[in-house]
XYZ file of C-alpha atoms in Angstrom:
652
model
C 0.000 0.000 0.000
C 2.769 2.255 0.976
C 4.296 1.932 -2.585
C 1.364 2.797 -4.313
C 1.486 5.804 -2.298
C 4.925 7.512 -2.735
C 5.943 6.217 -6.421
C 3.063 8.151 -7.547
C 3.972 11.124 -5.406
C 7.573 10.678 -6.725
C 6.588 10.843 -10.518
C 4.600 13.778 -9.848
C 7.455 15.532 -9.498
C 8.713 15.141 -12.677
C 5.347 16.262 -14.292
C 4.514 19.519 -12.802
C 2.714 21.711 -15.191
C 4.217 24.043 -17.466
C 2.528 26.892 -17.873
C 5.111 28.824 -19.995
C 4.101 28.725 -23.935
C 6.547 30.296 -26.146
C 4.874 29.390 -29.055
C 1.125 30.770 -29.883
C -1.738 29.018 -27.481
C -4.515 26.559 -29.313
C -7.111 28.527 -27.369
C -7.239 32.676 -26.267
C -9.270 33.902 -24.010
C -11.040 37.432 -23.941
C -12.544 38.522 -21.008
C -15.537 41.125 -20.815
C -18.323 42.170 -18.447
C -21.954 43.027 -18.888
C -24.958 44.275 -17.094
C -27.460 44.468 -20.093
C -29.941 41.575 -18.621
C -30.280 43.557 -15.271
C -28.173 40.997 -13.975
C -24.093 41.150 -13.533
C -22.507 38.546 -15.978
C -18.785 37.919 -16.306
C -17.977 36.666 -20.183
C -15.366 34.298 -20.994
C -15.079 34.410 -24.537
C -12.659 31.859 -26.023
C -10.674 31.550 -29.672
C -10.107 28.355 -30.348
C -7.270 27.567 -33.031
C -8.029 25.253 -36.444
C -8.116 21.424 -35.363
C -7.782 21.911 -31.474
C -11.264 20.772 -29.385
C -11.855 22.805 -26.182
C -13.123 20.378 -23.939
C -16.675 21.606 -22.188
C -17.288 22.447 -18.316
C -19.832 19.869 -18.569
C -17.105 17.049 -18.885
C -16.527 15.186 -15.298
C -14.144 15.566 -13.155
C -12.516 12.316 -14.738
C -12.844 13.383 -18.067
C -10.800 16.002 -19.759
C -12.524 19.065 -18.866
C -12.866 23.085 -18.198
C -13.023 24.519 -14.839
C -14.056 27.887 -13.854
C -12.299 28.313 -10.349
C -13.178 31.357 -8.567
C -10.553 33.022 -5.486
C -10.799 32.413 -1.979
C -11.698 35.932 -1.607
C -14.765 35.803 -3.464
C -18.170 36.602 -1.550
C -20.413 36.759 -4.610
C -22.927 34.428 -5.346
C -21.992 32.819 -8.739
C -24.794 31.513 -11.038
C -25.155 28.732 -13.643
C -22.695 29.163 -15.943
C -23.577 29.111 -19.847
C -21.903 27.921 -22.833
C -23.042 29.312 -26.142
C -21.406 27.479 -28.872
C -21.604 23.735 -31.350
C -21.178 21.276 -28.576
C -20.193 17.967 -29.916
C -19.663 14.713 -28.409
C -17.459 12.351 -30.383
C -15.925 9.510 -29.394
C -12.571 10.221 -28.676
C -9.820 7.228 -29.073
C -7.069 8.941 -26.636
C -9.622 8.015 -23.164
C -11.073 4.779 -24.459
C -13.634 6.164 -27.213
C -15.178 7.830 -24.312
C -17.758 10.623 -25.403
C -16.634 13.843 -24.078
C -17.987 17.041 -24.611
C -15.740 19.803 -26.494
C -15.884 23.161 -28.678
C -14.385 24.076 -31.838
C -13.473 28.142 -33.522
C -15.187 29.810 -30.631
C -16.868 29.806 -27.485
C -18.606 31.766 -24.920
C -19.336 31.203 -21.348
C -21.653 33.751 -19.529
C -22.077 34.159 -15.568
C -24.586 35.414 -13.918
C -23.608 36.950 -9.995
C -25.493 37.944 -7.236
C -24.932 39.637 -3.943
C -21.976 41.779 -5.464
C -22.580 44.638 -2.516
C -19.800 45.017 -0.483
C -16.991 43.478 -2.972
C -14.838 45.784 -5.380
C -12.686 43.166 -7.025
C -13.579 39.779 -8.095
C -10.378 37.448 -9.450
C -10.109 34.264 -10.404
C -9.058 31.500 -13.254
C -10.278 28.968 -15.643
C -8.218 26.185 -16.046
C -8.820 24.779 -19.995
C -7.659 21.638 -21.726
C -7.449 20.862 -25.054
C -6.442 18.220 -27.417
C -5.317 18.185 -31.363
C -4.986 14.436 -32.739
C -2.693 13.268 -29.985
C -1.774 16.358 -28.990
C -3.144 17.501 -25.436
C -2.227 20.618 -23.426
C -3.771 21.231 -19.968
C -5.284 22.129 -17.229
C -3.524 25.416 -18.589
C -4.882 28.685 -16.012
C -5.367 31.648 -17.091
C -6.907 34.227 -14.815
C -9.160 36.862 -15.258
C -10.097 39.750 -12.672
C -13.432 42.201 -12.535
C -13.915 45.197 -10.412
C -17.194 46.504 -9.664
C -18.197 49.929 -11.284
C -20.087 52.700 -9.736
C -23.682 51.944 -11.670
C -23.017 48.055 -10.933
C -21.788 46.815 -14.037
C -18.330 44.630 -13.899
C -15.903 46.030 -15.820
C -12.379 44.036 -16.729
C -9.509 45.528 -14.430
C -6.953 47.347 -14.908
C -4.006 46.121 -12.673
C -1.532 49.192 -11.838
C 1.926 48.324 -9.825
C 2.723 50.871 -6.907
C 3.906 53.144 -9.392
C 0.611 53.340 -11.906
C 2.945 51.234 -14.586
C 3.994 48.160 -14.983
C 7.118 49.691 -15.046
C 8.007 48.009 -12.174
C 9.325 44.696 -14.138
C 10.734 45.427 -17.652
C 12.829 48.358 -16.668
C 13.849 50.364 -20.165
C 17.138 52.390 -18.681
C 18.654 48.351 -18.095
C 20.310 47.585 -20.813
C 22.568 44.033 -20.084
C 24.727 44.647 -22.985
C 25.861 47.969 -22.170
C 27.603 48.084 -18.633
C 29.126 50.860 -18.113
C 32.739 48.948 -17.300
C 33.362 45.783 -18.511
C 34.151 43.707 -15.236
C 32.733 40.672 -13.586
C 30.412 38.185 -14.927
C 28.886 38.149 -18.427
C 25.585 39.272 -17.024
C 24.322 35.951 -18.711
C 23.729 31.975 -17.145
C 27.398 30.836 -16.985
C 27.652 27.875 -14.701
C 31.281 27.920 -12.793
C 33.290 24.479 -13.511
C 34.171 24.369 -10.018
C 30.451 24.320 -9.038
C 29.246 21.234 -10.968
C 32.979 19.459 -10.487
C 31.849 20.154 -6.407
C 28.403 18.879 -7.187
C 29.777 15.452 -9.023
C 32.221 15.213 -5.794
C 28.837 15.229 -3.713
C 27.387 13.354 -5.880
C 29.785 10.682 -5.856
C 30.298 10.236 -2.128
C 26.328 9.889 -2.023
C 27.385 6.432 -5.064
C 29.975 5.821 -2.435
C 28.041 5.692 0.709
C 24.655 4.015 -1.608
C 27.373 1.170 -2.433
C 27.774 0.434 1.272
C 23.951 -0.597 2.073
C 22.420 -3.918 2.123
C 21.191 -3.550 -0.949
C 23.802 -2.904 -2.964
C 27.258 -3.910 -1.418
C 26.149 -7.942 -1.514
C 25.589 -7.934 -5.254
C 29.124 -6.455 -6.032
C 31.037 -9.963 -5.967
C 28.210 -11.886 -7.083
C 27.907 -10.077 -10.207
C 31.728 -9.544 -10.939
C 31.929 -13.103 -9.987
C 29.140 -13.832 -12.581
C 30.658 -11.961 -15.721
C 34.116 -13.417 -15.206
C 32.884 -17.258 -14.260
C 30.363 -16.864 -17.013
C 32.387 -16.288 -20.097
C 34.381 -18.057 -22.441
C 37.624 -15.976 -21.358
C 38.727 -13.645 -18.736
C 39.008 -10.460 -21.398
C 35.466 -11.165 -22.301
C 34.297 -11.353 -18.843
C 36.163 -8.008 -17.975
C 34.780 -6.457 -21.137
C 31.032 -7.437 -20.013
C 31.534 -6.322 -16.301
C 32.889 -2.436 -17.236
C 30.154 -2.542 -19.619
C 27.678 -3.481 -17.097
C 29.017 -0.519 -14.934
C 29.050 1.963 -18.094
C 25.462 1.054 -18.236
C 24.541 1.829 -14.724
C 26.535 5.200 -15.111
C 24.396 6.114 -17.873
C 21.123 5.161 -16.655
C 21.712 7.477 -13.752
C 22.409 9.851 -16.033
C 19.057 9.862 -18.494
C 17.236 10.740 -15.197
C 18.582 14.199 -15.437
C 17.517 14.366 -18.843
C 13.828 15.768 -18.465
C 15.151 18.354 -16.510
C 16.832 19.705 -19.086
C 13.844 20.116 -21.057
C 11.939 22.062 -18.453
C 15.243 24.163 -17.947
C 14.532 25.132 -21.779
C 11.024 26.122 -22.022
C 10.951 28.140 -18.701
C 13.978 29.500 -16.887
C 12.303 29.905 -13.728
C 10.437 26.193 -13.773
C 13.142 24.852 -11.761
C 13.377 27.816 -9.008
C 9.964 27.610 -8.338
C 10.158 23.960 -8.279
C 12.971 23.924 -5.833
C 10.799 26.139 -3.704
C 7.479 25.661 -3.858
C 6.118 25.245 -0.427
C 3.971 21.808 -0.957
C 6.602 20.417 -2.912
C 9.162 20.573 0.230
C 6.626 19.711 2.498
C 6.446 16.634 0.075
C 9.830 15.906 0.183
C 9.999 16.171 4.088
C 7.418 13.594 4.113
C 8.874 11.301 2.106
C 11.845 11.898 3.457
C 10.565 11.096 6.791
C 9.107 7.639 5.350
C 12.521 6.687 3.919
C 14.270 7.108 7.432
C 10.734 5.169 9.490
C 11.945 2.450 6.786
C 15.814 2.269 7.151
C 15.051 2.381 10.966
C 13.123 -1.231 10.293
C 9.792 -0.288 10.510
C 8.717 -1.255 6.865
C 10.177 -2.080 3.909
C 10.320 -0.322 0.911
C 10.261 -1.375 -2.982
C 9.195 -0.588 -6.021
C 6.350 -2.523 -7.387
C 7.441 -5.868 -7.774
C 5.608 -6.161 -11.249
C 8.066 -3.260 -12.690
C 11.005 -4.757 -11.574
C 10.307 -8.724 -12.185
C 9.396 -7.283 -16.242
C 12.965 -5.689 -16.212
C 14.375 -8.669 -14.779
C 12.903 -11.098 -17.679
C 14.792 -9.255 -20.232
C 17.777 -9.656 -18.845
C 18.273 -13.374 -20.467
C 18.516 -11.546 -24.040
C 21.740 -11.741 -25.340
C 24.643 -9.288 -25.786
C 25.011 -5.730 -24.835
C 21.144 -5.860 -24.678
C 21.033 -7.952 -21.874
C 23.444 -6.463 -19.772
C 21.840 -3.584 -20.305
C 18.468 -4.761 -18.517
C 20.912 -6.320 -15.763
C 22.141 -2.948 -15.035
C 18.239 -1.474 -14.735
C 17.369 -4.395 -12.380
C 19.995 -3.100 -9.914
C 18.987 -0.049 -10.151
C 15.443 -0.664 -9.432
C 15.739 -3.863 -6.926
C 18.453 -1.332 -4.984
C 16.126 1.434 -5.107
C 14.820 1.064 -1.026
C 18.428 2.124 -0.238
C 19.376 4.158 -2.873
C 16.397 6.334 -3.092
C 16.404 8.273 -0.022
C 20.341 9.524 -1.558
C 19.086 10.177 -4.932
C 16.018 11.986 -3.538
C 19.049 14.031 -1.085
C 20.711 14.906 -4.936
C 17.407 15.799 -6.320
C 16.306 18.086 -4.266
C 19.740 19.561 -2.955
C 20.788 20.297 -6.521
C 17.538 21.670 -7.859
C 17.872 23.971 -5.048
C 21.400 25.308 -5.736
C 20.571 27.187 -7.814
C 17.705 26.270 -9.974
C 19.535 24.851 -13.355
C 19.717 21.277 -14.808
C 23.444 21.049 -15.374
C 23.428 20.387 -11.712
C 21.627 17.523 -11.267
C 23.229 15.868 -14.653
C 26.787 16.268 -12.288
C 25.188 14.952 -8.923
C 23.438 11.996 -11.056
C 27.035 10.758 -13.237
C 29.114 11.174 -9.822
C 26.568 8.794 -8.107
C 26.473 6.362 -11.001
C 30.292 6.909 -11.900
C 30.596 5.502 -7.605
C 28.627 2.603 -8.097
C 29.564 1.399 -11.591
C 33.618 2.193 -10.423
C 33.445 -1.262 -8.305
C 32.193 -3.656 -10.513
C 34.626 -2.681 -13.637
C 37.392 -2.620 -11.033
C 36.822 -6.077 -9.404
C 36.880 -7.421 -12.484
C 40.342 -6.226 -13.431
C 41.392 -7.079 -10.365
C 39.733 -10.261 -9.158
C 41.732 -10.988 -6.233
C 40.357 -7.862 -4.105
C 36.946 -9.171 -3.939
C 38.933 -11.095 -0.737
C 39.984 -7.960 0.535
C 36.673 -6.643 1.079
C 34.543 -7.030 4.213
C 31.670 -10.131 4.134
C 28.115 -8.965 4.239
C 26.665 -8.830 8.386
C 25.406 -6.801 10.771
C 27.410 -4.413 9.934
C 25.001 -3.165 6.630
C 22.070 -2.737 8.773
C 23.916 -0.229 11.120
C 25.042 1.447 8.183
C 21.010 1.610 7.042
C 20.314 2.740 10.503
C 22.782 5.999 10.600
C 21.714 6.786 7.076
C 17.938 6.893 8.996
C 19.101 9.160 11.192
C 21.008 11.350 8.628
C 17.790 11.376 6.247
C 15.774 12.655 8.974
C 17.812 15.616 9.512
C 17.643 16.302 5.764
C 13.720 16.156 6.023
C 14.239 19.228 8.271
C 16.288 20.883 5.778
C 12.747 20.659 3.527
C 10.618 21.917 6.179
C 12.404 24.770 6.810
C 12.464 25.603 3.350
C 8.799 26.034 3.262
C 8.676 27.597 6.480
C 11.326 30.562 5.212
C 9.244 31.319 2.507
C 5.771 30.742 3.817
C 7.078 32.872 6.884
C 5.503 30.627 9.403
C 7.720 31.220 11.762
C 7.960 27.281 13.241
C 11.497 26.573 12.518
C 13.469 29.608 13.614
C 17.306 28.922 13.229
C 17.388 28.256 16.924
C 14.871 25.266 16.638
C 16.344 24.029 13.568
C 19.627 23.646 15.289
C 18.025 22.403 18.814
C 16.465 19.486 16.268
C 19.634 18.451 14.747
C 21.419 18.104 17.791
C 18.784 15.386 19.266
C 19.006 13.751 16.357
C 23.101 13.830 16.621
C 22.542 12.762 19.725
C 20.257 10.055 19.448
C 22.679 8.736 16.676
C 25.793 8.997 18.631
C 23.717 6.692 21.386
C 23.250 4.338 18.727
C 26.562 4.007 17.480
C 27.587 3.673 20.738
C 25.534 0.387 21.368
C 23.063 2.707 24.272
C 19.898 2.459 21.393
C 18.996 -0.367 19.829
C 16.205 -1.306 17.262
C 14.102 -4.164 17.399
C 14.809 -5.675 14.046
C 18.371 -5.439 14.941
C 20.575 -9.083 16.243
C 22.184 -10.086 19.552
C 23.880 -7.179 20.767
C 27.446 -7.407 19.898
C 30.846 -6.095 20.927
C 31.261 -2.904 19.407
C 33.986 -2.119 16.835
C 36.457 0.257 16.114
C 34.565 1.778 13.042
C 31.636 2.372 15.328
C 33.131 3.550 17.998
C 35.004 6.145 15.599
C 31.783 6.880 13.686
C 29.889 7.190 16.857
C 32.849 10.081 18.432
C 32.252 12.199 15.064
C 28.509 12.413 15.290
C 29.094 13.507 19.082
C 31.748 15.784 18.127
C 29.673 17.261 15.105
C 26.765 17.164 18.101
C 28.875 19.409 20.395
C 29.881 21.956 17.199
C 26.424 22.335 16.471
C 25.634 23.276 20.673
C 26.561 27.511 20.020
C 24.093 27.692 17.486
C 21.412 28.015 19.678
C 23.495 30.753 21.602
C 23.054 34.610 20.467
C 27.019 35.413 20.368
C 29.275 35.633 17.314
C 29.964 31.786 17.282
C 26.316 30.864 16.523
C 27.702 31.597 12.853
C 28.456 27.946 12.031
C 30.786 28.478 8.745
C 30.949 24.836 8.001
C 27.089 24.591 8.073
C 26.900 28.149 6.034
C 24.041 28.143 3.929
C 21.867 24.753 5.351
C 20.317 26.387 8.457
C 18.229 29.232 7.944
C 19.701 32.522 8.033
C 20.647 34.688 10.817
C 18.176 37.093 10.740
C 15.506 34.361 11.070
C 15.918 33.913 14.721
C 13.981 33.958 17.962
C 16.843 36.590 19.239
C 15.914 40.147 17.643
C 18.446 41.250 14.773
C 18.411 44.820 13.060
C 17.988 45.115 9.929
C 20.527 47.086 7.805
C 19.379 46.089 3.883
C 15.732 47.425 2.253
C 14.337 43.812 1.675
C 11.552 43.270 -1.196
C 11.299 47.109 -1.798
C 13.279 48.090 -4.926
C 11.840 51.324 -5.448
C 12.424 52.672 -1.656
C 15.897 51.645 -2.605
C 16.102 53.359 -6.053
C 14.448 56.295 -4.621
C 16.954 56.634 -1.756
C 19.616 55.921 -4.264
C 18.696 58.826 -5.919
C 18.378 61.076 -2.691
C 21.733 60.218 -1.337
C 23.718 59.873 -5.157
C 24.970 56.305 -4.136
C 24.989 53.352 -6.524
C 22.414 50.863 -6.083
C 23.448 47.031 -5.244
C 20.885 44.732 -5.769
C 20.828 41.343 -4.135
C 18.706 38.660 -5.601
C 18.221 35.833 -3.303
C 16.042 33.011 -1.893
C 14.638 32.413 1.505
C 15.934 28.470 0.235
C 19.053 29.415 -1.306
C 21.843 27.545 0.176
C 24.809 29.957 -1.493
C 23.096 33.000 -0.804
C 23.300 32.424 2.823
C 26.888 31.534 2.314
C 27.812 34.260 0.785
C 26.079 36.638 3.768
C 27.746 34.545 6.597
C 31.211 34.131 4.658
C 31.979 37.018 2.407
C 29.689 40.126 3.418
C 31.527 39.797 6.663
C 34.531 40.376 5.594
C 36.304 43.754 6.370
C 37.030 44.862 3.131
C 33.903 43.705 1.584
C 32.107 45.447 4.382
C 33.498 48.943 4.062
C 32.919 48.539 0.028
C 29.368 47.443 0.616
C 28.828 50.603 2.896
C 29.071 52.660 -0.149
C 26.115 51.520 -1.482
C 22.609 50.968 -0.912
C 21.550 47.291 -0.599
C 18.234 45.901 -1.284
C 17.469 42.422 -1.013
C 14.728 40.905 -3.130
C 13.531 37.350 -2.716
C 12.285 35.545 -5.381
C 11.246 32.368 -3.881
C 8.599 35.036 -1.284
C 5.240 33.699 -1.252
C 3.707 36.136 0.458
C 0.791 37.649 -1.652
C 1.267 41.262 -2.718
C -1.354 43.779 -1.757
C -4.470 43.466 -4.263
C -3.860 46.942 -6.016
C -0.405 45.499 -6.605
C -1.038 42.377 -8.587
C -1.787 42.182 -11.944
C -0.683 40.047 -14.996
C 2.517 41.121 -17.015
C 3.189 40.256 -20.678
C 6.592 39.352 -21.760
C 8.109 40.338 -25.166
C 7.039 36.935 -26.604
C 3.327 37.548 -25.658
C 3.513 34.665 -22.623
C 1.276 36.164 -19.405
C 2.321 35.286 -16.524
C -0.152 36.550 -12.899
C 1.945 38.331 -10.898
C 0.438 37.781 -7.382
C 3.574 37.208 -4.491
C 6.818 39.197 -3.704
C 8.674 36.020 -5.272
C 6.978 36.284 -8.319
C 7.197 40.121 -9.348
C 10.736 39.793 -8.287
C 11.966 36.724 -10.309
C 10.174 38.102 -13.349
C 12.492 41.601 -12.928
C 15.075 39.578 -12.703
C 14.668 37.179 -16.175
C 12.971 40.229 -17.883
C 15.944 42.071 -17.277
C 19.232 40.327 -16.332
C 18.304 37.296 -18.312
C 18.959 35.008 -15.530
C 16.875 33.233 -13.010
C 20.328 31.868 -10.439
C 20.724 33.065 -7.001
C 23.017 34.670 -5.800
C 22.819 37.041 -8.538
C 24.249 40.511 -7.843
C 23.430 44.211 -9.926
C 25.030 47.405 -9.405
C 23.124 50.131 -11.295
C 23.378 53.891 -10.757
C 20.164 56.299 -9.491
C 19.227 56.211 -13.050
C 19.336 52.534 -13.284
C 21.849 52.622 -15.302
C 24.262 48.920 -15.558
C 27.973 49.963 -14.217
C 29.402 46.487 -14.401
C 28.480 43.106 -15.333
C 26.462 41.029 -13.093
C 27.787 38.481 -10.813
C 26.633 35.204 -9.093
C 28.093 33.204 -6.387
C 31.505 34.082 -5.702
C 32.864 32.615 -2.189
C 36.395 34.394 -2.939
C 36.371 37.034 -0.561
C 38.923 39.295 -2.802
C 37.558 39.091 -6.288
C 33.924 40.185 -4.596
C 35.699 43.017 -3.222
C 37.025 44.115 -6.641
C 33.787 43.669 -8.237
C 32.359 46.076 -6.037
C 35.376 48.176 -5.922
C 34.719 48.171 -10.276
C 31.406 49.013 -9.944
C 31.803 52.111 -7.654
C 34.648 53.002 -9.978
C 32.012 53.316 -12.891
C 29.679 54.885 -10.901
C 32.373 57.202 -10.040
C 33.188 58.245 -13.607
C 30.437 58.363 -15.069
């Protein structure tokens, strides 16, 4: 039952809705409102393009449908709604020749309110699909928004920004390919080779320490010992065995691949995947799950019907075969190595939003586990070296527990930070961590035991030694719950949230998620603007304000400017008068209704980039003095940066 439960969860991830189009949409939508019946109507008036069918709102909820989805805020009474429009009902062959209801060329739905006293602004969505041959696009949302007139009628709204413009994103005095000194980054996506080679590192120990559970380390000399016993000569049984780990390599590498695809069609898909608040509260679940089940309570597997069809092909001949046998370890090893890969998932989506991360983090965790079998089969004789399979593999399962439940924090507090909840304050987060480096070191130390655990046994040096490092790593994580100038963990820089979020009152010095304050006082006090774009989630932003903005030099530099800070993973709604929808150059509309989202859009619309850490000096008149910058942990070239930029702004 439990399977059925989280694979499907799982998958979901990797089919979130995209809601970016870059090409033109099968159906537009016009919006209009009318009072000539006596009665207030909303009309939703749709264009529908040649050969696409706009499925009805009478379709069921298991049908392919259209849903007209008003806001929580609504208080009006909404009527029947009415389609005008050639309804057909063919059978359609893509759901089983099941007759569903759908529109061609045009449509119009009509709404009839009530009880519209008391409520200026009415907003909501409808949420469309819509197939062409075997084409199908859907539930796409677009929202609409009416405001109440004087003599009653509903009229369309117009959505102004603070400033009466929607100035506020696209901002025409930017201009990326103009900086006024050519220093720093290249204003565009440039991912750092020392960033992904850090990420494959990581990703790699995660292969190594996956290749050390029960499910994996047993089947190491049983396979090498298969390749080389089953062929006709030793240099065909090596060839088959590297081969068999090329193959595992790779398939951890194709599950990057549809990452790279979202990556394409929407630059900010995987930021606001990384940080959307249901999504980490999914992963702490799960994550939570995974640690119940390497503590013993359950067991879990993927469905035994998946794996046993991989399995069958694995008698085929040739490179085919191996090929399958390589897939069946990665799916009958997936109880253990799931919880890591889930770790690399989420940890490198959250670095900074891009796919090239993940596609390092995956071929370092394959490169560890295929690394084993190609070298025990060149070198035969150190299968004797290594330790026999025992008790030792479920203590190993047992710390990685432990460790997996302190990463389901880490997703908890993600949410929290930008849900502002205010339940995981740095002080807590660190208070939680230390139980459970306590609890672990009791483990290791033979105090704890599980049930599904043997005979207690004398306890070995590698325990013993494992056990003194979590109670060290315990007792370094003690003076973060302490409001002195050691509760600035450096080695943990980045993981726990910030400083500023903390049950001790800090003052703030940086304008956060108010760009024009900090143009405006920019322009009072003739000092160059430094914009920080940043992420309650973001684990190098955080590093870079504990590490670097410290610093003395970079301090006094920073002085000379005004900061703002602007979040772009905020989900805290903007005021009504604030939101509206903003159209991109290409046409694409995108609702602009929390901090997070007016600020990533300002920063793709105009810097062309949606990483964080990403860091803009302009002058008063929003001009660009240098090129833009991401994470840079080297305390001296951020200091010349800066020093470049005031430079420009000096000169100019």
């Amino acid at each position: 039952m439990l399977n059925r439960i989280l694979l499907p969860l799982i998958l979901l991830v990797l089919q979130l809705p995209l809601h970016a189009q870059e090409s033109p949409k099968p159906v537009e939508w016009t919006f209009t409102g009318s009072n000539s019946s006596g009665t207030p109507e909303i009309i939703l008036k749709a264009k529908i393009a040649p050969g696409w069918k706009l499925y009805s709102i009478t379709a069921t909820d298991e049908q392919p449908n259209t849903r007209i989805v008003a806001d929580s805020s609504w208080a009006a009474q909404m009527g029947t709604p009415v389609e005008t429009g050639k309804l057909e009902n063919q059978p359609e062959p893509l759901f089983e020749n099941d007759r569903i209801p759908y529109f061609q060329n045009e449509l119009e739905i009509r709404i009839p309110l009530q009880n519209l006293s008391g409520q200026q602004l009415l907003k909501g969505s409808i949420n469309y699909m819509a197939l062409k041959g075997e084409e199908i696009i859907g539930p796409e949302e677009v929202p609409f928004r009416f405001e109440l007139e004087a003599d009653g009628s509903l009229a369309v709204a117009t959505l102004k920004t603070v400033d009466g413009t929607q100035g506020i994103i696209k901002r025409a005095a930017i201009q990326l390919d103009q900086p006024a000194a050519d220093c720093g980054g290249t204003g565009l996506v440039k991912e750092g080779e020392g960033g992904l080679l850090n990420i494959f590192v990581l990703g790699f120990l995660g292969g190594l320490i996956a290749l050390f559970t029960p499910c994996v380390f047993p089947m190491i000399p049983l396979t090498v010992s298969f390749f080389t016993k089953k062929s006709q000569d030793r240099k065909k049984g090596i060839g088959n065995a590297m081969l068999y780990g090329f193959f595992i390599f790779l398939i951890y590498l194709l599950l990057s691949a549809p990452f790279h695809f979202l990556d394409t069609l929407n630059p900010e898909i995987l930021n606001n995947i990384s940080t959307n608040v249901w999504l980490n509260i999914l992963f702490f679940v799960i994550f939570v799950v995974f640690a119940l089940s390497f503590f013993g309570l359950f067991e879990i597997t993927l469905p035994s019907s998946i794996s046993n069809s991989v399995d069958s092909k694995t008698g085929v001949g040739g490179s085919v075969g191996i090929f399958f046998m390589a897939l069946t370890l990665a799916l009958v090893s997936f109880s253990c190595t799931g919880p890591i890969l889930g770790s690399l998932l989420a940890g490198s989506l959250s670095s900074n939003g891009g796919a090239m991360q993940l596609t390092a983090g995956m071929g370092g965790f394959g490169l560890a586990l295929a690394l084993p079998f190609a070298l025990f089969a060149l070198f035969p004789n150190w299968l004797n070296a290594i330790p026999k399979s025992g008790g030792w593999l479920t203590t190993v399962k047992v710390v990685l527990g432990f460790v997996e439940l302190a990463l389901a924090i880490k997703f908890l507090s993600n949410a929290d930070l930008v849900m502002h909840w205010g339940i995981l304050k740095r002080e807590v987060f660190f208070g939680i961590w230390i139980v459970i480096g306590l609890v672990t070191s009791l483990y290791l130390f033979g105090l704890i035991r599980f049930p599904h655990e043997g005979p207690a046994k004398k306890l070995g040096t590698t325990r013993k030694v494992f056990g003194t490092l979590f109670a060290l790593f315990t007792l370094y994580l003690i003076p973060g719950l302490t409001n002195t100038p050691y509760a600035n963990l450096k080695l943990l820089s980045g993981f726990p949230p910030p400083l500023t979020y903390s049950v001790y009152h800090h003052e703030e010095t940086i304008i956060v998620n108010d760009y024009e304050k900090a143009l405006k006082l920019s322009k009072e006090l003739n000092k160059p603007l430094l914009i920080d774009f940043t992420g309650w989630a973001c684990v190098n932003c955080r590093r870079m304000e504990e590490n670097v903005w410290p610093d003395a030099n970079v301090k006094a530099l920073m002085e000379k400017f005004i900061l703002v800070s602007l979040y772009v993973d905020d989900r805290k709604l903007l005021p009504d008068a604030e939101q509206f929808i903003y159209t991109n150059e290409k046409g694409v509309q995108k609702e602009i209704k929390t901090i997070g989202d007016k600020f990533v859009t300002f920063q793709t619309e105009n810097f062309k980039n949606a990483s964080q850490p990403w860091y803009v000096i302009l002058s008063p008149e929003e001009k660009l003095m240098n090129n833009p910058v991401g994470y840079t942990p080297d305390k001296q070239a951020y200091a010349d940066w800066l020093q470049c930029g005031l430079n420009a702004f000096e000169k100019k």
